[in-house]
CSV table of C-alpha atoms in Angstrom, one decimal:
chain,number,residue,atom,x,y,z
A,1,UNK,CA,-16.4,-13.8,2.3
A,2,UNK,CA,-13.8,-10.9,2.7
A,3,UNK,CA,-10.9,-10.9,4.4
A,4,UNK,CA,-10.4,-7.6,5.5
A,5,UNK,CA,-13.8,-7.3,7.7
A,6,UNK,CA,-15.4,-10.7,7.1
A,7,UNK,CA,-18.3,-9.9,6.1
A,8,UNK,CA,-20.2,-11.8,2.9
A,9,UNK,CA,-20.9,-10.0,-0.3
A,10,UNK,CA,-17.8,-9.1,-1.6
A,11,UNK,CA,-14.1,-9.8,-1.3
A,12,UNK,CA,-11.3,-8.0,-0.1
A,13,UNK,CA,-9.7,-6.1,-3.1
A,14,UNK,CA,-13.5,-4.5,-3.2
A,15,UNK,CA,-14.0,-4.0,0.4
A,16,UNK,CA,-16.2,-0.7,1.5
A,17,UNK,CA,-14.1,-0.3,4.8
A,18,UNK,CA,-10.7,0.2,2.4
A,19,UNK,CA,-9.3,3.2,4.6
A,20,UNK,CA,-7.0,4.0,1.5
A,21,UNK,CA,-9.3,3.3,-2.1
A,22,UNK,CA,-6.7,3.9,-4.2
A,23,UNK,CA,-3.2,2.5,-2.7
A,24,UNK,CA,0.2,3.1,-5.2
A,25,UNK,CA,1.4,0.2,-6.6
A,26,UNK,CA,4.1,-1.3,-4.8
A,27,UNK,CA,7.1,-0.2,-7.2
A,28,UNK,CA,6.4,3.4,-6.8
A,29,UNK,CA,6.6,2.5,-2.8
A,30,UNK,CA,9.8,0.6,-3.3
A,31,UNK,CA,11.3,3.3,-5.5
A,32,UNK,CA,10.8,6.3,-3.0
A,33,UNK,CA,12.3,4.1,-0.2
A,34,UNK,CA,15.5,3.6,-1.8
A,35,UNK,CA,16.1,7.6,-3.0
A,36,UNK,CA,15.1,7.9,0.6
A,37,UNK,CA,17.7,5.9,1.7
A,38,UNK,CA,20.2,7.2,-1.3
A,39,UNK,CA,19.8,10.8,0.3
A,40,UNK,CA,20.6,9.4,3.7
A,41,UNK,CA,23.9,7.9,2.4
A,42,UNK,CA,25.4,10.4,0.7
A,43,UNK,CA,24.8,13.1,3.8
A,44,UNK,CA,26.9,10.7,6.0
């Protein structure tokens, strides 16, 4: 059972409705939040 839509056959990490089929990994995320908020800092 998945538990993104709920339907039977397959689970979530291989979902069809997956809007986004190949998501960053989390640390890239992470990283481009704090030079963000590094940018932001030094302006001020």
């Amino acid at each position: 059972l998945c538990f993104k839509c709920g339907q039977k056959g397959h689970i979530a990490k291989t979902c069809p409705n997956n809007a986004n089929t190949n998501p960053e990994p989390l640390s890239s995320s992470n990283t481009n939040v704090e030079q963000v908020s590094s940018i932001e800092l030094e302006s001020e």
